[in-house]
GROMACS .gro file of C-alpha atoms in nm:
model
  325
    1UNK     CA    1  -0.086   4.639   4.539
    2UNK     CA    2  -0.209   4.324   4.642
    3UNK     CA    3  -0.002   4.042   4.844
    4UNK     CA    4   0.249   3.871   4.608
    5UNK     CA    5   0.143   3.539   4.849
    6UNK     CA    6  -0.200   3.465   5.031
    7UNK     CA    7  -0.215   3.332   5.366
    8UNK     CA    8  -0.543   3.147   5.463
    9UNK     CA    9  -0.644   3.185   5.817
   10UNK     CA   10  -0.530   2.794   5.901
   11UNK     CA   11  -0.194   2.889   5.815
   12UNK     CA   12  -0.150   3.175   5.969
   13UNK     CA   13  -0.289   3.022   6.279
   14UNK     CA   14  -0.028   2.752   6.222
   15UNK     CA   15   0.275   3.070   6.224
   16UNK     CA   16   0.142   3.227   6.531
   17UNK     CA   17   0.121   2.922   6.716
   18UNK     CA   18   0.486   2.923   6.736
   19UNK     CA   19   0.449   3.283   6.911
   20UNK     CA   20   0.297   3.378   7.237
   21UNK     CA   21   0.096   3.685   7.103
   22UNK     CA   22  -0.287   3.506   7.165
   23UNK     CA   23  -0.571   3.361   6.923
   24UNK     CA   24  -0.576   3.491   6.577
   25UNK     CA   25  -0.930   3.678   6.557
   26UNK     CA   26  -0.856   3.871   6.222
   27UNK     CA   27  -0.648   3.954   5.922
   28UNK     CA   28  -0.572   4.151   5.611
   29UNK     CA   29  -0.330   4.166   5.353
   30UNK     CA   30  -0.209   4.520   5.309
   31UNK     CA   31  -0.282   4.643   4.997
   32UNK     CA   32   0.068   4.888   4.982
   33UNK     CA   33   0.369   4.792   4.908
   34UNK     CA   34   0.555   4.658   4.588
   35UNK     CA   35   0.806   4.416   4.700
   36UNK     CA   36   0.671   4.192   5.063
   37UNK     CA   37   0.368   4.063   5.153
   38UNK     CA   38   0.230   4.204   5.435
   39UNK     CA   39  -0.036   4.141   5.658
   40UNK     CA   40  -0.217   4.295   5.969
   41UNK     CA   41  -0.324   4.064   6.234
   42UNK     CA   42  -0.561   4.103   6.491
   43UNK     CA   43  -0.482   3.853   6.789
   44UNK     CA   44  -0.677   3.833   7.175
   45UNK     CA   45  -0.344   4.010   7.241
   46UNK     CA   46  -0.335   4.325   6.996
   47UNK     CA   47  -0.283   4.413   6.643
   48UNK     CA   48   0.077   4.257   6.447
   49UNK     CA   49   0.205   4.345   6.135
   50UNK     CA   50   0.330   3.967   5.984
   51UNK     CA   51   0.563   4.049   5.693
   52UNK     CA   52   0.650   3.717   5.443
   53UNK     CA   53   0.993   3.838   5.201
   54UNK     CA   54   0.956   3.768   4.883
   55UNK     CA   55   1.289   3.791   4.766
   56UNK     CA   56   1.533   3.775   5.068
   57UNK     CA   57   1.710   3.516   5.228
   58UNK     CA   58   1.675   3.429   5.591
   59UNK     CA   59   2.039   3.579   5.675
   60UNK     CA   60   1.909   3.901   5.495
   61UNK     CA   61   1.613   3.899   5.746
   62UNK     CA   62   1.889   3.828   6.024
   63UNK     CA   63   2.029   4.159   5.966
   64UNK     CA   64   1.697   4.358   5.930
   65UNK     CA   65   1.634   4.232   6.274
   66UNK     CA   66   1.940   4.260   6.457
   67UNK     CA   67   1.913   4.627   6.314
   68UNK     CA   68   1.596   4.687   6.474
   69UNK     CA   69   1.669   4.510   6.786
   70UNK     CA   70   1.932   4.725   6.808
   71UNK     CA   71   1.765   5.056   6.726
   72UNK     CA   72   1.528   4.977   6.975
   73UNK     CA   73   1.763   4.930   7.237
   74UNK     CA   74   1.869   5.287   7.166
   75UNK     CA   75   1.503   5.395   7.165
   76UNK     CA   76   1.506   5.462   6.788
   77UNK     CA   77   1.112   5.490   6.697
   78UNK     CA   78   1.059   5.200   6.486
   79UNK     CA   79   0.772   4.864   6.550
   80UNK     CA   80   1.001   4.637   6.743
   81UNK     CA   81   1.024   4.234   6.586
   82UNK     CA   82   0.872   3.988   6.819
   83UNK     CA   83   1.055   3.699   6.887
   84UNK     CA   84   0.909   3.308   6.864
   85UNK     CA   85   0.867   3.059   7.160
   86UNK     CA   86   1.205   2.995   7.072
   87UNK     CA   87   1.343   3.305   7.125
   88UNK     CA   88   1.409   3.318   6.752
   89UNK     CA   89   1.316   3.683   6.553
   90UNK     CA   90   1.255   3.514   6.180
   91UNK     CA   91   1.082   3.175   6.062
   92UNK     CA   92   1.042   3.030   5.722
   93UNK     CA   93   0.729   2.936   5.542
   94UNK     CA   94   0.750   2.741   5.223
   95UNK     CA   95   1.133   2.772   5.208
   96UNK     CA   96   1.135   3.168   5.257
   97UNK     CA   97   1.162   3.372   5.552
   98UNK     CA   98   0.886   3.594   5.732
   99UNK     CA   99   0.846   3.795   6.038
  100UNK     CA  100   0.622   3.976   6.322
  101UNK     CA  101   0.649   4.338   6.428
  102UNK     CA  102   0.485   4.559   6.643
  103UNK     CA  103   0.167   4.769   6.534
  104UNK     CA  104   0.285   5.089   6.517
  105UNK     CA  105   0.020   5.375   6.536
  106UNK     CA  106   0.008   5.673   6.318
  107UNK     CA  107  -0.075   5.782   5.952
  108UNK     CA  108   0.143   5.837   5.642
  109UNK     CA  109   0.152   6.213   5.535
  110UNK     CA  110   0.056   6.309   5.127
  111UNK     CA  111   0.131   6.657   5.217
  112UNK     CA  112   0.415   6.690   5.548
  113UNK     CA  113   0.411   7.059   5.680
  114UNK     CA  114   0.771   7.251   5.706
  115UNK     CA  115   0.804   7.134   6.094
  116UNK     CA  116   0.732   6.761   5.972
  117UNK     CA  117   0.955   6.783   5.687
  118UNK     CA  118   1.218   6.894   5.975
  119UNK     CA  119   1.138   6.606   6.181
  120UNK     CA  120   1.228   6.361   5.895
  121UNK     CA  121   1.585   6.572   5.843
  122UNK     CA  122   1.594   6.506   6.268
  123UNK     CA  123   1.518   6.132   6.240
  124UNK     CA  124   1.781   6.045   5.949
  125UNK     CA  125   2.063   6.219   6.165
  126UNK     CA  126   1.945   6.083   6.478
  127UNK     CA  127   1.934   5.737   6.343
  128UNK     CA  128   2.263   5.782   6.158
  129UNK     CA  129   2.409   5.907   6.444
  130UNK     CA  130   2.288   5.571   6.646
  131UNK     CA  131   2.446   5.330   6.383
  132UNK     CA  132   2.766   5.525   6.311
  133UNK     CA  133   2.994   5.246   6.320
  134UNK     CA  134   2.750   4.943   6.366
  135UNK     CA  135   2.771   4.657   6.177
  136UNK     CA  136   2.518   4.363   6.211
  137UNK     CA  137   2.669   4.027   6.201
  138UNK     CA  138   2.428   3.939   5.923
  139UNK     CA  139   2.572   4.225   5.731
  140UNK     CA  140   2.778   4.036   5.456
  141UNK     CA  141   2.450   3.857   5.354
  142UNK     CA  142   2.288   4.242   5.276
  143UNK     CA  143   2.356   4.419   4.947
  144UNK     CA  144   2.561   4.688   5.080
  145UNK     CA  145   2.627   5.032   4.889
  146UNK     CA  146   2.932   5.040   4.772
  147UNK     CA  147   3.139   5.051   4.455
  148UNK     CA  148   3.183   4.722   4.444
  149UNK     CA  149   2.814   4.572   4.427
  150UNK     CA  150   2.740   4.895   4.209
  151UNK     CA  151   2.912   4.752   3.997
  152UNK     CA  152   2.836   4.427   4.014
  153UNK     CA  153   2.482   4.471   3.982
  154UNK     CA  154   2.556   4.660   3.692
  155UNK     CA  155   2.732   4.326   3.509
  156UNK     CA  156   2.436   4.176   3.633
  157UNK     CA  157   2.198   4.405   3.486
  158UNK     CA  158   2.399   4.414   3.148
  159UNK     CA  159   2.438   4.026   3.100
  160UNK     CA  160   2.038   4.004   3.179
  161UNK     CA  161   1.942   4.279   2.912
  162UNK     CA  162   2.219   4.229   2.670
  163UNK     CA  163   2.203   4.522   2.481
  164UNK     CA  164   2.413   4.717   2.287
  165UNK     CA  165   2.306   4.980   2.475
  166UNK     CA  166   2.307   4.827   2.835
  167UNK     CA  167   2.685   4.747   2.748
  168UNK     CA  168   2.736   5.096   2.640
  169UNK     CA  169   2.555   5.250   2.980
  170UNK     CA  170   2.764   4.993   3.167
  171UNK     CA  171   3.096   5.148   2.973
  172UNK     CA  172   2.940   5.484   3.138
  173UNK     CA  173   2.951   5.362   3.501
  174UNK     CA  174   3.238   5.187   3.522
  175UNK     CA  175   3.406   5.525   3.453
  176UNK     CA  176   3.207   5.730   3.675
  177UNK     CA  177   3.274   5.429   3.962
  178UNK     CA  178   3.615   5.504   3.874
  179UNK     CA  179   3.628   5.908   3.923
  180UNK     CA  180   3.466   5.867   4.276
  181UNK     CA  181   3.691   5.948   4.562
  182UNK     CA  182   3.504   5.755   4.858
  183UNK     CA  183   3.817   5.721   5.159
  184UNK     CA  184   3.819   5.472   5.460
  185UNK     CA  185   3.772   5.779   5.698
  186UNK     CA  186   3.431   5.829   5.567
  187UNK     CA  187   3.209   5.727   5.859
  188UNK     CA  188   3.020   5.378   5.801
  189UNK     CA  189   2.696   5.268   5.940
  190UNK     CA  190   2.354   5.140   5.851
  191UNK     CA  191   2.155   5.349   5.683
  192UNK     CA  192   1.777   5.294   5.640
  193UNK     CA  193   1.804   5.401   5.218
  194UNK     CA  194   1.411   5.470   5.137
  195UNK     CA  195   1.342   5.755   5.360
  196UNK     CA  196   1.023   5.909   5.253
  197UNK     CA  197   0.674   5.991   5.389
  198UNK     CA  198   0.534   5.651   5.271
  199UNK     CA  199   0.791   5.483   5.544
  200UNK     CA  200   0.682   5.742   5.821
  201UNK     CA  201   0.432   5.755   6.052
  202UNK     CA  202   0.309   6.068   6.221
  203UNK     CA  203   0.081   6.103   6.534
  204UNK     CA  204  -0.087   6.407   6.593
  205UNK     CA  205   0.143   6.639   6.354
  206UNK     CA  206   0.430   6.455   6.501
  207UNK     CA  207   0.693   6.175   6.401
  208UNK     CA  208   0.648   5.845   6.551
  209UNK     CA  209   0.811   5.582   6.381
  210UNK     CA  210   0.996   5.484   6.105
  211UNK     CA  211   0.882   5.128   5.974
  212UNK     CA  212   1.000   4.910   5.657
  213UNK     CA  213   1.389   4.847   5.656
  214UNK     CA  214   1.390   4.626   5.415
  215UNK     CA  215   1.639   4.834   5.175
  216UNK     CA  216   1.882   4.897   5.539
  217UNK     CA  217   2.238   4.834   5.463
  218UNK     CA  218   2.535   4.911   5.560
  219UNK     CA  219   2.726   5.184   5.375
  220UNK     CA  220   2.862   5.560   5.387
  221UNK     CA  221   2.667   5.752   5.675
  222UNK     CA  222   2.597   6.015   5.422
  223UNK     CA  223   2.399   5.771   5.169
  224UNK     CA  224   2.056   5.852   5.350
  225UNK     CA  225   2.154   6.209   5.373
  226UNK     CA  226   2.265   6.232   4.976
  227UNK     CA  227   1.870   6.092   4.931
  228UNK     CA  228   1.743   6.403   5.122
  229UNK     CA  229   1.877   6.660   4.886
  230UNK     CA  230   1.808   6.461   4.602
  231UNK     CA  231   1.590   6.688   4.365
  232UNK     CA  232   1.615   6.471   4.121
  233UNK     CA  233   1.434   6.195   4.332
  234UNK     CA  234   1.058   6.179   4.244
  235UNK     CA  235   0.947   5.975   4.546
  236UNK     CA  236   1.051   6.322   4.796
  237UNK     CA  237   0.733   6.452   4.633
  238UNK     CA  238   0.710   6.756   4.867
  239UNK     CA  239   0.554   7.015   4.636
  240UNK     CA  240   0.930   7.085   4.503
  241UNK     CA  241   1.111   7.089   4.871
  242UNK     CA  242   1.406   7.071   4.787
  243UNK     CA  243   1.305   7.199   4.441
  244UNK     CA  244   1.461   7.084   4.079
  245UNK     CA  245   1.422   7.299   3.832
  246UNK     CA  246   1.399   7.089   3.523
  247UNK     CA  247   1.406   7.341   3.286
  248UNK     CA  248   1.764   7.419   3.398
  249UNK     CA  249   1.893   7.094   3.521
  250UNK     CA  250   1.982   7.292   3.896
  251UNK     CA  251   1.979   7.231   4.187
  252UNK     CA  252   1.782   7.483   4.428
  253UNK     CA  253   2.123   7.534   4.663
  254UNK     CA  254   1.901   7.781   4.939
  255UNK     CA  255   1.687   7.465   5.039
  256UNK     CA  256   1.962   7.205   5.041
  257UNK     CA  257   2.114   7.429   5.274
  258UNK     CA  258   1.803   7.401   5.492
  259UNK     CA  259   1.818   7.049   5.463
  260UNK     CA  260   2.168   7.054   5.552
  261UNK     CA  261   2.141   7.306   5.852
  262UNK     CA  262   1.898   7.137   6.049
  263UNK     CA  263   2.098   6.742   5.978
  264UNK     CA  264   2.393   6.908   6.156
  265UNK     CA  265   2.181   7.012   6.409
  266UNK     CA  266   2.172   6.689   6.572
  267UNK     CA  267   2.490   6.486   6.389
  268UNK     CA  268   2.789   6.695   6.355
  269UNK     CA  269   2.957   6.617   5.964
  270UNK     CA  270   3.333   6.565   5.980
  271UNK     CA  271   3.545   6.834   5.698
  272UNK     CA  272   3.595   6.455   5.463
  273UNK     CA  273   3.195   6.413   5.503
  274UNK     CA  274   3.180   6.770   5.369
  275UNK     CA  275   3.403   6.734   5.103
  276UNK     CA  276   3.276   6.400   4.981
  277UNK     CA  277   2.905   6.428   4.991
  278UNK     CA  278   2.949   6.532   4.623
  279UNK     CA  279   3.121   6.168   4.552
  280UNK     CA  280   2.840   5.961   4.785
  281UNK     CA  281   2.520   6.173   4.646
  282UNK     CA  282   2.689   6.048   4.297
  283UNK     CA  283   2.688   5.699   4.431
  284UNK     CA  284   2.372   5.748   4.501
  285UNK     CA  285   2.248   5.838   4.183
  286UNK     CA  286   2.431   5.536   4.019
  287UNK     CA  287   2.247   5.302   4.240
  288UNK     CA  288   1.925   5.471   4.066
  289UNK     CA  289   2.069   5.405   3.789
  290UNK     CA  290   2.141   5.049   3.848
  291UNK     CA  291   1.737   4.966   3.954
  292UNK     CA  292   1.598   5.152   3.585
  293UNK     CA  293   1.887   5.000   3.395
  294UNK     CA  294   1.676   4.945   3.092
  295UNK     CA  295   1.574   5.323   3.040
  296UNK     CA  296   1.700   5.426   2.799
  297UNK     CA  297   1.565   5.863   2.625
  298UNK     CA  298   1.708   5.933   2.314
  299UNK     CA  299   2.104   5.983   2.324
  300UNK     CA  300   2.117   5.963   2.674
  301UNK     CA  301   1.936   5.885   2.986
  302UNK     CA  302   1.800   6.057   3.342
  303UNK     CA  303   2.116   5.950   3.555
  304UNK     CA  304   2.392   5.986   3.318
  305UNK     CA  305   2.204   6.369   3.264
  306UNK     CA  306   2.224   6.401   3.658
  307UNK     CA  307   2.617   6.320   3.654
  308UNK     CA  308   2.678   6.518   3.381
  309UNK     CA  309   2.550   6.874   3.561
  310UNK     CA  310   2.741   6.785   3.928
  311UNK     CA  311   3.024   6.709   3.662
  312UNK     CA  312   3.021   7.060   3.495
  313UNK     CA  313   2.917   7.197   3.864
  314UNK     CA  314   3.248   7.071   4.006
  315UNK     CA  315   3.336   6.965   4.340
  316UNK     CA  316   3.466   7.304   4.463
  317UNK     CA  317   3.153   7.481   4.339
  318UNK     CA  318   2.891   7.211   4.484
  319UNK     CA  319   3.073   7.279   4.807
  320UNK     CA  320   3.068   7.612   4.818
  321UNK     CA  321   2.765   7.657   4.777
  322UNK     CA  322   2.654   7.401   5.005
  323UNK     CA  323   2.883   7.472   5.297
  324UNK     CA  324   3.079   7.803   5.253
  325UNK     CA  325   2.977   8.070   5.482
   0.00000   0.00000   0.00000
């Protein structure tokens, strides 16, 4: 996709001069993408990535790079965001906000082996781990995953399509909202919420950094680990690892154990994580259901479908055979 905004070379001369990172020499929009405009830059100092938000307010921006700073610090692999001549990590252009990051090295995988599909399972616990309990001070100015914005973003959604059957899907969630059981002992954090191979980079076979937090908020620790064994999630394209079975609506239980087994291997899930990773992967799936809130199939749609088998599966069951020995 192309840039949403083009940048002529006097203007992004004009941005960098407020930097210290040399003499623009060259630049191109990248062409992937479907939200930011992004651009590489080629300076007398090294290659930038210069990212212009289409859609997010400077405090959102904030957050994203207090985040990163932050990750950093703990020596999280992610491009690091440069700071100005005044010490200042965003700027605004034309009355929205942009930033520079790091060039980080490495290519995006179509097809990740089994040891780099382990290495992504390593990086989400590593870097939920790092942000259990973090909260930027930005963080009120993120949408946050909760029940709350689900389901205020689901009024939205409703009032904006006005429907019969947007009101009738928003009938649905407010009563699946309701049946969640989400307690304050769950572990918070930020979590990075679009983990897939298109936001990794790989050197040599091996993980080396995890770039584009735009969708980073802060929520239930297990919200980027409900996304990992979400079959039902097209973008985890992994030649059906873990695998849905369409045909029979299932889960495949051996591989989300797999998934599961090597998470814990580096951050340790509490006996309430265990028990209520059934209520955030259905959080999860309402978000999903909340960004294709116009789909509509027949009687019924893909998400209410995806509630309705955990629903007959039952907690118990989805624990047992998840976590039972």
């Amino acid at each position: 996709m192309a840039a949403k905004t083009h940048f002529s070379e006097h203007t992004l001369k004009d941005i960098l001069s407020r930097y210290t990172l040399g003499e623009l020499l060259a630049f191109e929009p990248v062409t992937t993408g479907t939200v930011q405009t992004n651009y590489f830059l080629q300076t007398t100092q090294g290659r930038f990535v210069f990212r212009y938000y289409q859609n997010r307010s400077l405090e959102s921006v904030l957050f994203e790079s207090e985040l990163i700073r932050y990750l950093t610090r703990c020596n999280y692999p992610c491009p690091a965001v440069l700071q100005d001549r005044n010490g200042e990590h965003a700027g605004i252009y034309n009355e929205k906000p942009y930033a520079i990051f790091e060039f980080a090295t490495g290519q995006h995988l179509d097809h990740p082996n089994e040891a780099q599909k382990r290495q992504l399972v390593q990086k989400v616990a590593e870097l939920n781990s790092i942000t259990r309990g973090y909260k930027p001070l930005h963080t009120p100015y993120r949408l946050n995953y909760n029940v709350e914005s689900c389901w205020e973003l689901a009024q939205e959604a409703t009032q904006r399509i006005n429907t019969a059957q947007a009101r009738e899907k928003l009938a649905w969630l407010e009563h699946t909202l309701a049946g969640l059981h989400l307690p304050p002992s769950l572990p918070r954090g930020v979590c990075h919420c679009d983990f897939h191979f298109s936001n990794l980079l790989f050197t040599d076979g091996k993980f080396s950094a995890l770039i584009d937090f735009d969708d980073a908020n802060y929520t239930f620790l297990l919200y980027d680990l409900a996304a990992l064994i979400n079959p039902f999630q097209a973008s985890f394209d992994w030649n059906t690892w873990p695998r849905f079975q369409e045909e029979e609506n299932v889960f495949d239980f051996s591989e989300t154990r797999t998934i599961l087994q090597e998470y814990t291997r580096h951050r340790a899930l509490s006996m309430d994580e265990k028990w209520h990773l059934f209520d955030v992967y259905k959080l999860s799936i309402l978000f999903d259901c909340i960004w294709y809130f116009e789909r509509w199939e027949g009687e019924d749609f893909y998400e209410q479908r995806k509630i309705a088998y955990l629903d007959r599966l039952g907690r118990d069951q989805f624990y047992a055979q998840i976590f039972a020995d």
